PDB file of C-alpha atoms and ligand atoms in Angstrom:
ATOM      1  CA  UNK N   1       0.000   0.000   0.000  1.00 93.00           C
ATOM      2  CA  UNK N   2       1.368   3.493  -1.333  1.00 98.00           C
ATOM      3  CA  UNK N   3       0.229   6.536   0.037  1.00 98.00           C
ATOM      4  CA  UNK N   4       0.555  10.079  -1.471  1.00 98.00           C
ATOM      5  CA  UNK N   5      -1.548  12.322   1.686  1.00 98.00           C
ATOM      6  CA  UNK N   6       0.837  15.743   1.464  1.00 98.00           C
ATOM      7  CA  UNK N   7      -0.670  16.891  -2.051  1.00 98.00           C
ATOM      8  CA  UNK N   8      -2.164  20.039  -2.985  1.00 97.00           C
ATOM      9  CA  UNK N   9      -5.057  20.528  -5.734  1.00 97.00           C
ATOM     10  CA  UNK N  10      -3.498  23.777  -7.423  1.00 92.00           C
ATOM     11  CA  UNK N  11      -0.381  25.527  -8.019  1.00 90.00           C
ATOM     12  CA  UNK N  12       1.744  28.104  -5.293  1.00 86.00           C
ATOM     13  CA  UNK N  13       1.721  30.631  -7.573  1.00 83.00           C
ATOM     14  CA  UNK N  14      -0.188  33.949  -7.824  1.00 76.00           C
ATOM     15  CA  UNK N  15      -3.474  34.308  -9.789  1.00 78.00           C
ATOM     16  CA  UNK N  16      -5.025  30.836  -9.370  1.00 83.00           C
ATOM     17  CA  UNK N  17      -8.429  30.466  -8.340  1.00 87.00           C
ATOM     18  CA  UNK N  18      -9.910  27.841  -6.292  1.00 89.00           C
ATOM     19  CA  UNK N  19     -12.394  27.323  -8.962  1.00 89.00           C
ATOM     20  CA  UNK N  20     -10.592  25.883 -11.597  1.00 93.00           C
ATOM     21  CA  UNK N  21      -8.406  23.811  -9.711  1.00 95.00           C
ATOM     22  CA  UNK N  22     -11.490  22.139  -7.111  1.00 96.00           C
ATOM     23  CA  UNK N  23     -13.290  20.539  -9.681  1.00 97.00           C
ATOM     24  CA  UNK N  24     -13.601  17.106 -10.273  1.00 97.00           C
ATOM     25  CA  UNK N  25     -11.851  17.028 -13.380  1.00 97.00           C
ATOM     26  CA  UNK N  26      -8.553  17.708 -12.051  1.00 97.00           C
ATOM     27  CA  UNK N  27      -9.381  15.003  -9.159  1.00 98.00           C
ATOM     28  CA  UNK N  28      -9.589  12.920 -11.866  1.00 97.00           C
ATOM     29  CA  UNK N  29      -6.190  13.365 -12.770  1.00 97.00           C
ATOM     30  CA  UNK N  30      -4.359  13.041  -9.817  1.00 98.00           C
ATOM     31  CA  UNK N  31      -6.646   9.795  -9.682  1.00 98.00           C
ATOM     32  CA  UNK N  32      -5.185   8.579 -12.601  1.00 98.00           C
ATOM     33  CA  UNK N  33      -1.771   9.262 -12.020  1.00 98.00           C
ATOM     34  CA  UNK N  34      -2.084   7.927  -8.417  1.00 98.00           C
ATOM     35  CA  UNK N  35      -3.460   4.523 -10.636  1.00 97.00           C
ATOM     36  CA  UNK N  36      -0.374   5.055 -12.056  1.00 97.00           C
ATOM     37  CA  UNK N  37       1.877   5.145  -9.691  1.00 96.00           C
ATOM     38  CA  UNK N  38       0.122   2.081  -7.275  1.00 96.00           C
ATOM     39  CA  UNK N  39      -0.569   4.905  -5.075  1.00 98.00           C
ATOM     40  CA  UNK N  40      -3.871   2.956  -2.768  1.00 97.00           C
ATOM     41  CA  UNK N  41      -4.480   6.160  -0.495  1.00 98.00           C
ATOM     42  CA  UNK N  42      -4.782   9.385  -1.971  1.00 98.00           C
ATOM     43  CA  UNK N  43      -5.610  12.812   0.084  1.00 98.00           C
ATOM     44  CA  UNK N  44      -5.245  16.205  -0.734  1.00 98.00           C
ATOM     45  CA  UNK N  45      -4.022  19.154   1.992  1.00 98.00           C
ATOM     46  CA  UNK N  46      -4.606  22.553   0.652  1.00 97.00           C
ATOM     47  CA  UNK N  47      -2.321  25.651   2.449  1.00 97.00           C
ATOM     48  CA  UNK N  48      -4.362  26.462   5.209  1.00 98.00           C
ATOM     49  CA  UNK N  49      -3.074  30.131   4.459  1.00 97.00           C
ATOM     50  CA  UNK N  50      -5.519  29.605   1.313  1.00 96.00           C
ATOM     51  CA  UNK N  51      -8.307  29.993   3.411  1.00 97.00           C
ATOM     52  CA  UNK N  52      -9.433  33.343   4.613  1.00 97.00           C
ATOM     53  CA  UNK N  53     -10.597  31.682   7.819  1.00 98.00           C
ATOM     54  CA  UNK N  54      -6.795  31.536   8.771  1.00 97.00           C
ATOM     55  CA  UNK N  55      -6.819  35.323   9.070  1.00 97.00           C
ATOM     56  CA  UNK N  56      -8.088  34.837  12.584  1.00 96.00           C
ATOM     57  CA  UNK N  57      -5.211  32.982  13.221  1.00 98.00           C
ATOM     58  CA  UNK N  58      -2.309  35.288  11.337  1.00 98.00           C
ATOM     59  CA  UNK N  59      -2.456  38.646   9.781  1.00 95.00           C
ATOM     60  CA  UNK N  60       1.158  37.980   8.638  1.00 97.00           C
ATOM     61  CA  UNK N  61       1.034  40.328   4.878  1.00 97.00           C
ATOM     62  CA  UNK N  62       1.828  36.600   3.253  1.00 96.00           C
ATOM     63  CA  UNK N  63      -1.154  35.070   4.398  1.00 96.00           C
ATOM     64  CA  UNK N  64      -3.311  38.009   3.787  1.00 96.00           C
ATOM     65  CA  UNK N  65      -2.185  38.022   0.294  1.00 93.00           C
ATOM     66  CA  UNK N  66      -3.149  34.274   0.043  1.00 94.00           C
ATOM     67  CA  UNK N  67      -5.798  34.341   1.935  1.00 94.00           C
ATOM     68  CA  UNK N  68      -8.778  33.959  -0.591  1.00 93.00           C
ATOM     69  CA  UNK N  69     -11.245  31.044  -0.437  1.00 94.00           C
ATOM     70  CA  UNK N  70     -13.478  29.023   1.980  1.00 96.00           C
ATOM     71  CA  UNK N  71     -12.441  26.434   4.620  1.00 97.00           C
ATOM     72  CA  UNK N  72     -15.647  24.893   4.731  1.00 98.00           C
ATOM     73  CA  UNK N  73     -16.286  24.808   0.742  1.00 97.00           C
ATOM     74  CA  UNK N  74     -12.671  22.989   0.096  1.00 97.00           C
ATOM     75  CA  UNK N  75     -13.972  20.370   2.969  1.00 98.00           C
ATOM     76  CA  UNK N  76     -17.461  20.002   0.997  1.00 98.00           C
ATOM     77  CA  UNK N  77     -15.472  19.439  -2.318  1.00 98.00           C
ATOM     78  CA  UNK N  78     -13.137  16.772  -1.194  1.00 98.00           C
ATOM     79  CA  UNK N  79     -15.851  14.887   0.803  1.00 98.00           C
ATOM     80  CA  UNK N  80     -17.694  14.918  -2.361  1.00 98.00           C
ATOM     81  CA  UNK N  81     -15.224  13.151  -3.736  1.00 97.00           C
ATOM     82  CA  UNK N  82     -14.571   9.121  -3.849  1.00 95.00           C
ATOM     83  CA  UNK N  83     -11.494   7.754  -2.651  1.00 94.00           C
ATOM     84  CA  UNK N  84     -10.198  11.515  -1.749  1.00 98.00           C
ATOM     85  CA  UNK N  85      -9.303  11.792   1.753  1.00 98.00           C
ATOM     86  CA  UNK N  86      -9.030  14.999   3.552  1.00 98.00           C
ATOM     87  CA  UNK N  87      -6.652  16.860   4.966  1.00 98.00           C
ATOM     88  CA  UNK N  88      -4.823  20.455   5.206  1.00 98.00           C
ATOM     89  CA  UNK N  89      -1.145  21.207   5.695  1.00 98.00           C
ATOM     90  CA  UNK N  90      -1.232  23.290   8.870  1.00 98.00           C
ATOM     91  CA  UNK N  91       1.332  25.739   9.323  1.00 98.00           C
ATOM     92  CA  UNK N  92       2.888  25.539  13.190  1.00 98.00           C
ATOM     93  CA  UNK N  93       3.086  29.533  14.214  1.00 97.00           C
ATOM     94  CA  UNK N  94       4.781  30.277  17.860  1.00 97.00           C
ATOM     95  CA  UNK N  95       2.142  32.075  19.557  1.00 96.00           C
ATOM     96  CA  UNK N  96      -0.478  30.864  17.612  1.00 97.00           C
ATOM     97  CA  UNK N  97      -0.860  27.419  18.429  1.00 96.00           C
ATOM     98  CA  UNK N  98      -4.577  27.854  20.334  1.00 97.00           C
ATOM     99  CA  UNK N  99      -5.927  29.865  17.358  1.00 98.00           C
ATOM    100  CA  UNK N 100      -4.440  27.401  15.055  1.00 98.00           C
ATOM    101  CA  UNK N 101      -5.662  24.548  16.881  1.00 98.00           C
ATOM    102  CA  UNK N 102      -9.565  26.042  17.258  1.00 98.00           C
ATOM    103  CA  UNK N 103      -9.841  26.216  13.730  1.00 98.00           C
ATOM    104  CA  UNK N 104      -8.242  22.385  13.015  1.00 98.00           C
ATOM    105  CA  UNK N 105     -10.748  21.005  15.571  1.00 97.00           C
ATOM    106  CA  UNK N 106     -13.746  22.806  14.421  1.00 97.00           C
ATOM    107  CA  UNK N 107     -13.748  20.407  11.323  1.00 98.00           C
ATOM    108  CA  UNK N 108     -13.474  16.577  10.497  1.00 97.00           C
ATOM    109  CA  UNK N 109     -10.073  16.021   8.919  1.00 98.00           C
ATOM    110  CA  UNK N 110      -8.734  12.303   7.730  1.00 98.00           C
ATOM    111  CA  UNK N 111      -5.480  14.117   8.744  1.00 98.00           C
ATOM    112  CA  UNK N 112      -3.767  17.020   9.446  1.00 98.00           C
ATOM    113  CA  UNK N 113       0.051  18.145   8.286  1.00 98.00           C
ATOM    114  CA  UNK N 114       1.856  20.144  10.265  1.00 98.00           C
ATOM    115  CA  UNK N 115       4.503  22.576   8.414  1.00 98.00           C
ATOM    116  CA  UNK N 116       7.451  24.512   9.991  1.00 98.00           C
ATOM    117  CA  UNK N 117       7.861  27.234   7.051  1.00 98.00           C
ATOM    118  CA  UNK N 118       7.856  30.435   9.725  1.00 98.00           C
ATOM    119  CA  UNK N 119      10.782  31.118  11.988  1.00 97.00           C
ATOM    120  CA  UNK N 120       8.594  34.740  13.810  1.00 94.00           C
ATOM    121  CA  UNK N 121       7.944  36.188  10.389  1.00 95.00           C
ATOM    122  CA  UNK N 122      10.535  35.266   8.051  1.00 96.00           C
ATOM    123  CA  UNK N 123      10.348  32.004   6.200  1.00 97.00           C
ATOM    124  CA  UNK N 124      12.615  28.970   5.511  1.00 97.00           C
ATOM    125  CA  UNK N 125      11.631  28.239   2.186  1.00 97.00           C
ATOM    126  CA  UNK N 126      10.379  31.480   0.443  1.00 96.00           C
ATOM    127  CA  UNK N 127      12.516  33.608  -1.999  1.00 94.00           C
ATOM    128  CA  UNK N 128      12.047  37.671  -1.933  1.00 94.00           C
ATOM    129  CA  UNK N 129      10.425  39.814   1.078  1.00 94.00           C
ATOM    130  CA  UNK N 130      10.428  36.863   3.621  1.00 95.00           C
ATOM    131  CA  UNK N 131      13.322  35.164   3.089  1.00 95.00           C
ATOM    132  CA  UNK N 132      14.653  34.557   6.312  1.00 95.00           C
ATOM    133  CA  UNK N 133      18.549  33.518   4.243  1.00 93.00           C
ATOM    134  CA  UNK N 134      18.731  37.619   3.209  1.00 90.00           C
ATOM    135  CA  UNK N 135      20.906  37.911   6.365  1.00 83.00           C
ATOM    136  CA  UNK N 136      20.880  34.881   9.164  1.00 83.00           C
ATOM    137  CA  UNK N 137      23.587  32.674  10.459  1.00 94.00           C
ATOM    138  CA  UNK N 138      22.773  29.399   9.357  1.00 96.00           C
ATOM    139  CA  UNK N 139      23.886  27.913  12.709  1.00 97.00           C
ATOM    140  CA  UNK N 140      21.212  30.102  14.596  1.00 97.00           C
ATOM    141  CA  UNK N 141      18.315  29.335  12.328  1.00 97.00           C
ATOM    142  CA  UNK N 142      18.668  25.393  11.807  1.00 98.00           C
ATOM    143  CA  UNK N 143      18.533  25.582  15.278  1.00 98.00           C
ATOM    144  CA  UNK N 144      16.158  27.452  15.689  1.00 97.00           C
ATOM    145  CA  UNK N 145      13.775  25.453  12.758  1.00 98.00           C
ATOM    146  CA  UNK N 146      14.945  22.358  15.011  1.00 98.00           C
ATOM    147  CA  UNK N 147      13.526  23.468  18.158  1.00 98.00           C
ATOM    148  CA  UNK N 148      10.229  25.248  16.953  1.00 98.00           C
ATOM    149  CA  UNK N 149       9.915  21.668  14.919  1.00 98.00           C
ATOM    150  CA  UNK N 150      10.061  19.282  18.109  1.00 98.00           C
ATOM    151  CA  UNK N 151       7.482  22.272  19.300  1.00 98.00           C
ATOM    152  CA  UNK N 152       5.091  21.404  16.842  1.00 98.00           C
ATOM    153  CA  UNK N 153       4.892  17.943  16.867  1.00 98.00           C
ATOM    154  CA  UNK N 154       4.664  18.234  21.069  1.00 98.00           C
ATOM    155  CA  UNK N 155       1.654  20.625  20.239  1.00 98.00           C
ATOM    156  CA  UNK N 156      -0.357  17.204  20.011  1.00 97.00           C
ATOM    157  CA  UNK N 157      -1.788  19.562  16.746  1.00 98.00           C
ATOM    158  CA  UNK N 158      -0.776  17.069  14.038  1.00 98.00           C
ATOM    159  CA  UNK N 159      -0.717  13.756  12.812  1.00 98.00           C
ATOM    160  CA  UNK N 160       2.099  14.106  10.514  1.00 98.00           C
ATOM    161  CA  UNK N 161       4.900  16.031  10.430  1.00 98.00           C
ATOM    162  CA  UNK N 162       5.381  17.578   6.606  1.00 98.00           C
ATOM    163  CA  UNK N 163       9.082  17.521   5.087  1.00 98.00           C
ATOM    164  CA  UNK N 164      10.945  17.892   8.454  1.00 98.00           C
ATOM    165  CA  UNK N 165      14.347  19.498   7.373  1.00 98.00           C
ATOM    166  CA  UNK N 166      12.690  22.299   5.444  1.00 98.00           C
ATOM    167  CA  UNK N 167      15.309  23.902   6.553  1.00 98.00           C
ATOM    168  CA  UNK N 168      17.802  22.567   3.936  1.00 98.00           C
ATOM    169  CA  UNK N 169      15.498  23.591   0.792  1.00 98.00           C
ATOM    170  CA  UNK N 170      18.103  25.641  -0.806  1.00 97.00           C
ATOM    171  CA  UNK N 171      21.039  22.952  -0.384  1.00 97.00           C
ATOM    172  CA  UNK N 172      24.225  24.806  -2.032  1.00 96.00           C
ATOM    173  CA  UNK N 173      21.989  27.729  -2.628  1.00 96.00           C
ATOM    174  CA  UNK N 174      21.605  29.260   1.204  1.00 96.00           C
ATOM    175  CA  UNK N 175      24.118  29.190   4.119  1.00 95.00           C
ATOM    176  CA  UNK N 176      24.251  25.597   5.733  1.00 94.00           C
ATOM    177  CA  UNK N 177      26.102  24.920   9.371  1.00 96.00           C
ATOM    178  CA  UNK N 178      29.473  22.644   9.372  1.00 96.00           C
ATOM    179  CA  UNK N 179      29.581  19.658  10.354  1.00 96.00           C
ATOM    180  CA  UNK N 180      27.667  16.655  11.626  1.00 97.00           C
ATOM    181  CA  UNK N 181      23.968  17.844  11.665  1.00 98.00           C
ATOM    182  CA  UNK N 182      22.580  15.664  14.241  1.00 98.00           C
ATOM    183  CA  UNK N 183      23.584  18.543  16.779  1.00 98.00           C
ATOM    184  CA  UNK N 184      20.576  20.408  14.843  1.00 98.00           C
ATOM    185  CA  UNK N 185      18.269  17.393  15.150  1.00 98.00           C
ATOM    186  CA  UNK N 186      18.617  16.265  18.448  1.00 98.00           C
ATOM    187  CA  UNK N 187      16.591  19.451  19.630  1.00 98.00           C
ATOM    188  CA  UNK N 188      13.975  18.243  18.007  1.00 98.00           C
ATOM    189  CA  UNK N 189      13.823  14.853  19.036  1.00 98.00           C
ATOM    190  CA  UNK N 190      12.491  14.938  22.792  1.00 98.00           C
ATOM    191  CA  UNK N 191       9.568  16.724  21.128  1.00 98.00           C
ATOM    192  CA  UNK N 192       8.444  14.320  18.595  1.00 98.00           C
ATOM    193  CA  UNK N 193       9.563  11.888  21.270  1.00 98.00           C
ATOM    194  CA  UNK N 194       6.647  13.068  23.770  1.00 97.00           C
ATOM    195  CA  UNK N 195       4.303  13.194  20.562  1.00 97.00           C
ATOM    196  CA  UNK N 196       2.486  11.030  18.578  1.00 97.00           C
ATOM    197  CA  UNK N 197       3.188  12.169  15.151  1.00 98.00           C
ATOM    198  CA  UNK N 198       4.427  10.441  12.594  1.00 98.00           C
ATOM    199  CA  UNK N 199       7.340  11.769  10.376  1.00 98.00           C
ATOM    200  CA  UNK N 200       6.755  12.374   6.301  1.00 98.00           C
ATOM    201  CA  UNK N 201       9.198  10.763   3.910  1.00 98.00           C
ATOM    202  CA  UNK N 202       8.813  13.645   1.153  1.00 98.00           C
ATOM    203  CA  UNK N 203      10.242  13.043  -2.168  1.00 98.00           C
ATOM    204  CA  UNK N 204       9.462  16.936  -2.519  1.00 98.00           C
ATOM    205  CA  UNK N 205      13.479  17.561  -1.845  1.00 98.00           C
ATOM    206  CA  UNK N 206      14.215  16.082  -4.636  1.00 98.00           C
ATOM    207  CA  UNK N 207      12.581  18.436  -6.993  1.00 97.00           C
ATOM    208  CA  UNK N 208      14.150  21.645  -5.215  1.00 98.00           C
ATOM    209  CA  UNK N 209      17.900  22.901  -5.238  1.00 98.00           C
ATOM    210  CA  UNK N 210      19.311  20.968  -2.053  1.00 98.00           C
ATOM    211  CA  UNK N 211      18.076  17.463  -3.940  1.00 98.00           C
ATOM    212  CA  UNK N 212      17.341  15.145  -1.300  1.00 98.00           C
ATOM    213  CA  UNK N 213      14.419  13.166   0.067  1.00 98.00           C
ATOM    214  CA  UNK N 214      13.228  15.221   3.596  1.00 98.00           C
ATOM    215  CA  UNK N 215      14.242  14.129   5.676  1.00 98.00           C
ATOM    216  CA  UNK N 216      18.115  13.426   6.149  1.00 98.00           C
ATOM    217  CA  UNK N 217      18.445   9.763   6.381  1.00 97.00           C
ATOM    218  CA  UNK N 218      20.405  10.291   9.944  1.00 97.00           C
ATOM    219  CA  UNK N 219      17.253  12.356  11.107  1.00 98.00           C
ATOM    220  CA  UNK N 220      14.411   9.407   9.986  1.00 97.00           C
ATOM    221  CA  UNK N 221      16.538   7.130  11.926  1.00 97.00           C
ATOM    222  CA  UNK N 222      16.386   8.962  15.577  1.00 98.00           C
ATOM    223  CA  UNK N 223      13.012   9.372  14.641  1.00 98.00           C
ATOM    224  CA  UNK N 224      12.699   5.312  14.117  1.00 96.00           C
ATOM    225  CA  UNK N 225      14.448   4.768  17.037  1.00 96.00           C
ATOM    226  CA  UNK N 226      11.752   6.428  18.874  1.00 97.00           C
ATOM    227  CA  UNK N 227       9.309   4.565  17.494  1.00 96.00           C
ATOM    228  CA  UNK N 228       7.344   7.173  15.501  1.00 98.00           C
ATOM    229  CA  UNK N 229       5.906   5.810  11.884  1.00 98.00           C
ATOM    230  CA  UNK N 230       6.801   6.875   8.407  1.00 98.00           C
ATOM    231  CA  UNK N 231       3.734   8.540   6.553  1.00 98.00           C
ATOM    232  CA  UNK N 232       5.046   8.968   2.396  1.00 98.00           C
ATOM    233  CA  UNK N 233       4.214  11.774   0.232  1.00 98.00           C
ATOM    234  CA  UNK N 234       4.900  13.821  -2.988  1.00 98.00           C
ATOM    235  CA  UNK N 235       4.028  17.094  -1.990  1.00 98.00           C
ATOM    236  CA  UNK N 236       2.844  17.090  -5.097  1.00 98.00           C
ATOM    237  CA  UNK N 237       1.252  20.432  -6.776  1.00 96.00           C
ATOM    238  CA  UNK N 238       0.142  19.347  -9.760  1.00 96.00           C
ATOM    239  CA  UNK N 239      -0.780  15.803 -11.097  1.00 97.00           C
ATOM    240  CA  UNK N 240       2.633  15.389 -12.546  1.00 97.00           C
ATOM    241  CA  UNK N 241       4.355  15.194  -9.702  1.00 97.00           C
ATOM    242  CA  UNK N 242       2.072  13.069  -7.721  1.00 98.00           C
ATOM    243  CA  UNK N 243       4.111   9.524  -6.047  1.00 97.00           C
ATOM    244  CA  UNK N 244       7.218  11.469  -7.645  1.00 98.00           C
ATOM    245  CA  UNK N 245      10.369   9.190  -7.430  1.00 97.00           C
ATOM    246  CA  UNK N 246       8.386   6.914  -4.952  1.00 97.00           C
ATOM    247  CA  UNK N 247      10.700   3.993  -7.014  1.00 96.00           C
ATOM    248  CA  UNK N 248      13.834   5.728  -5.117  1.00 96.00           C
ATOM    249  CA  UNK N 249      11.874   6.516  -1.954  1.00 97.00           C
ATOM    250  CA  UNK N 250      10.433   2.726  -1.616  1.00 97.00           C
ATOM    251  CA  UNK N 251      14.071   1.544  -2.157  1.00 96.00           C
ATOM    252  CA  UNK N 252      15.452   4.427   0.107  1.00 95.00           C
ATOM    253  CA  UNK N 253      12.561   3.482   3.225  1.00 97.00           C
ATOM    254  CA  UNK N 254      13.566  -0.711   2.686  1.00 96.00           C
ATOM    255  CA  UNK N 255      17.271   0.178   3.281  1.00 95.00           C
ATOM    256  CA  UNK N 256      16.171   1.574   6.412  1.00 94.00           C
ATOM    257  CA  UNK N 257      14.345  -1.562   7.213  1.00 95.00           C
ATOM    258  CA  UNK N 258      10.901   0.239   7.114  1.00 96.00           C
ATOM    259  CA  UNK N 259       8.034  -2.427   5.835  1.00 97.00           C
ATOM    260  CA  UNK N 260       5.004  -0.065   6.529  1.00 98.00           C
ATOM    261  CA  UNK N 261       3.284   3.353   5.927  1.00 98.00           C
ATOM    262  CA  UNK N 262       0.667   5.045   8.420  1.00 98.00           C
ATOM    263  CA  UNK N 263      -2.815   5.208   6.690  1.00 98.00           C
ATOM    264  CA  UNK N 264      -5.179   7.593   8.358  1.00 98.00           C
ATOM    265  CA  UNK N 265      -9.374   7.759   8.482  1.00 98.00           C
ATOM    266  CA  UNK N 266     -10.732  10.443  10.589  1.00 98.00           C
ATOM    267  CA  UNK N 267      -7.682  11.064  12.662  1.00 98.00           C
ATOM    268  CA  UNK N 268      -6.997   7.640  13.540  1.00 98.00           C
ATOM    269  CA  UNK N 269      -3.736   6.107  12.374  1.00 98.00           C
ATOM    270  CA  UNK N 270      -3.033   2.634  11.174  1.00 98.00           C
ATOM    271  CA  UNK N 271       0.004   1.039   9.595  1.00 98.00           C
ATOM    272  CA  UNK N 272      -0.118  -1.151   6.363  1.00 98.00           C
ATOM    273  CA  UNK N 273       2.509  -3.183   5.123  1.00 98.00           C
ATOM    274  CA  UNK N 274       4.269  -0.883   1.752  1.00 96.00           C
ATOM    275  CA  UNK N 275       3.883  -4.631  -0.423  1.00 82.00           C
TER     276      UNK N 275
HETATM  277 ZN1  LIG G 301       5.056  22.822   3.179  1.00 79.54          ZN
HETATM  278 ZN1  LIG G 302       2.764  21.241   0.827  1.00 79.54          ZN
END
């Protein structure tokens, strides 16, 4: 059993509307290509900065900007559809964890993803105004990522943690610290330790500068050690990319001896054997 569960139904950029993008049509592909790609559990987890709900939660400019369509409608549309499961990538903003949390629990998710992308208002991952790399010490903000990551997952807010060294996005392309990064990940760990989240294998990485599966190989296996379960997804943002290089990841998660995938229905988790 393949999952894909971290997938959005339309595009990042600017000028998209909700309405051509939730429609069954384009379900329809990403069924197909999940066909394709043996993928037996499919789910889709819009931005939750989308939705202009999330303004009660964050009036960071970003979100306002993004901000444009209904909560509610998206979970309409995706119930409405067969064999979709829902769920929402979440983002995990320090001081806005009750907010955050009202809004998740005020509506019947299969799942929800939680996302470090904000370090205060600055981002990880985002090019031009917020780019928290325009001047930070790379030492200072993978630890910081590190810490505010074992934060979310002890938040209790999430069932899976979404590509969980974000921090790395840029690889040769953004200041990285020296060294042996386990130092970074180990503030993480008692966190996700005291939580019952389990971690995403993203091929996402792949697809951006740094080139890697998220999350470092030495990172999945403290988080093994743990105990927490592997949840595998694409990140996927249009059909295209949907189970992208699963062949690679599948290989990648049997050299680390894992044999099963968490499969979630209404917030409850169970593991299936990957075939
Ligand atoms: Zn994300
Ligand atoms: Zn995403």
């Amino acid at each position: 059993m393949l999952t894909d569960y971290h997938v959005h139904l339309r595009p990042d950029e600017d000028g998209t509307h909700a309405s051509e993008y939730f429609t069954a049509a384009n379900v329809d592909r990403y069924r197909s290509a999940a066909a394709e790609h043996g993928i037996g559990e499919l789910g889709v987890s819009e931005h939750v900065y989308r939705f202009v709900q999330t303004l009660e939660v964050w009036d960071h400019p970003f979100w306002q900007a993004s901000a444009q369509d209904d909560i509610d409608a998206y979970c309409e549309f995706v119930r409405g559809q067969e064999g979709l499961k829902l769920g929402i990538e979440a983002d995990f903003v320090v001081g806005r964890e009750h907010r955050m949390a009202n809004l998740l629990e005020a509506r019947d998710w299969d799942y929800v993803v939680g996302s470090v992308h904000f370090l205060r208002d600055v981002a990880v991952d985002m090019r031009g105004e917020w780019d928290i790399w325009r001047s930070a010490d790379p030492d200072k903000v993978w630890a910081r990522y590190f810490e505010t990551l074992g934060e979310a997952a002890r938040s209790g807010m999430f069932d899976i943690l979404a590509h969980p060294d974000l921090v790395k996005v840029w690889g040769k392309g953004a200041p990285a610290p020296e060294g042996d990064l386990r130092r970074f990940y180990e503030l993480a760990l008692d966190g996700i330790a005291e939580s019952d989240v389990a971690i995403e294998v993203s091929t996402a990485g792949l697809r951006k500068p740094v080139g890697e599966i998220y999350p470092a190989p030495e990172f999945l296996d403290m988080c093994i050690e743990i105990g927490r379960p592997v949840a595998l997804s694409s990140d996927a943002h249009v059909p295209e990319q949907l189970g992208y290089e699963y062949e690679r990841a599948v290989e990648w998660l049997a050299e680390r001896g894992i044999a099963e995938l968490a499969v979630f229905e209404g917030r409850e988790r169970r593991l299936e054997p990957i075939g």
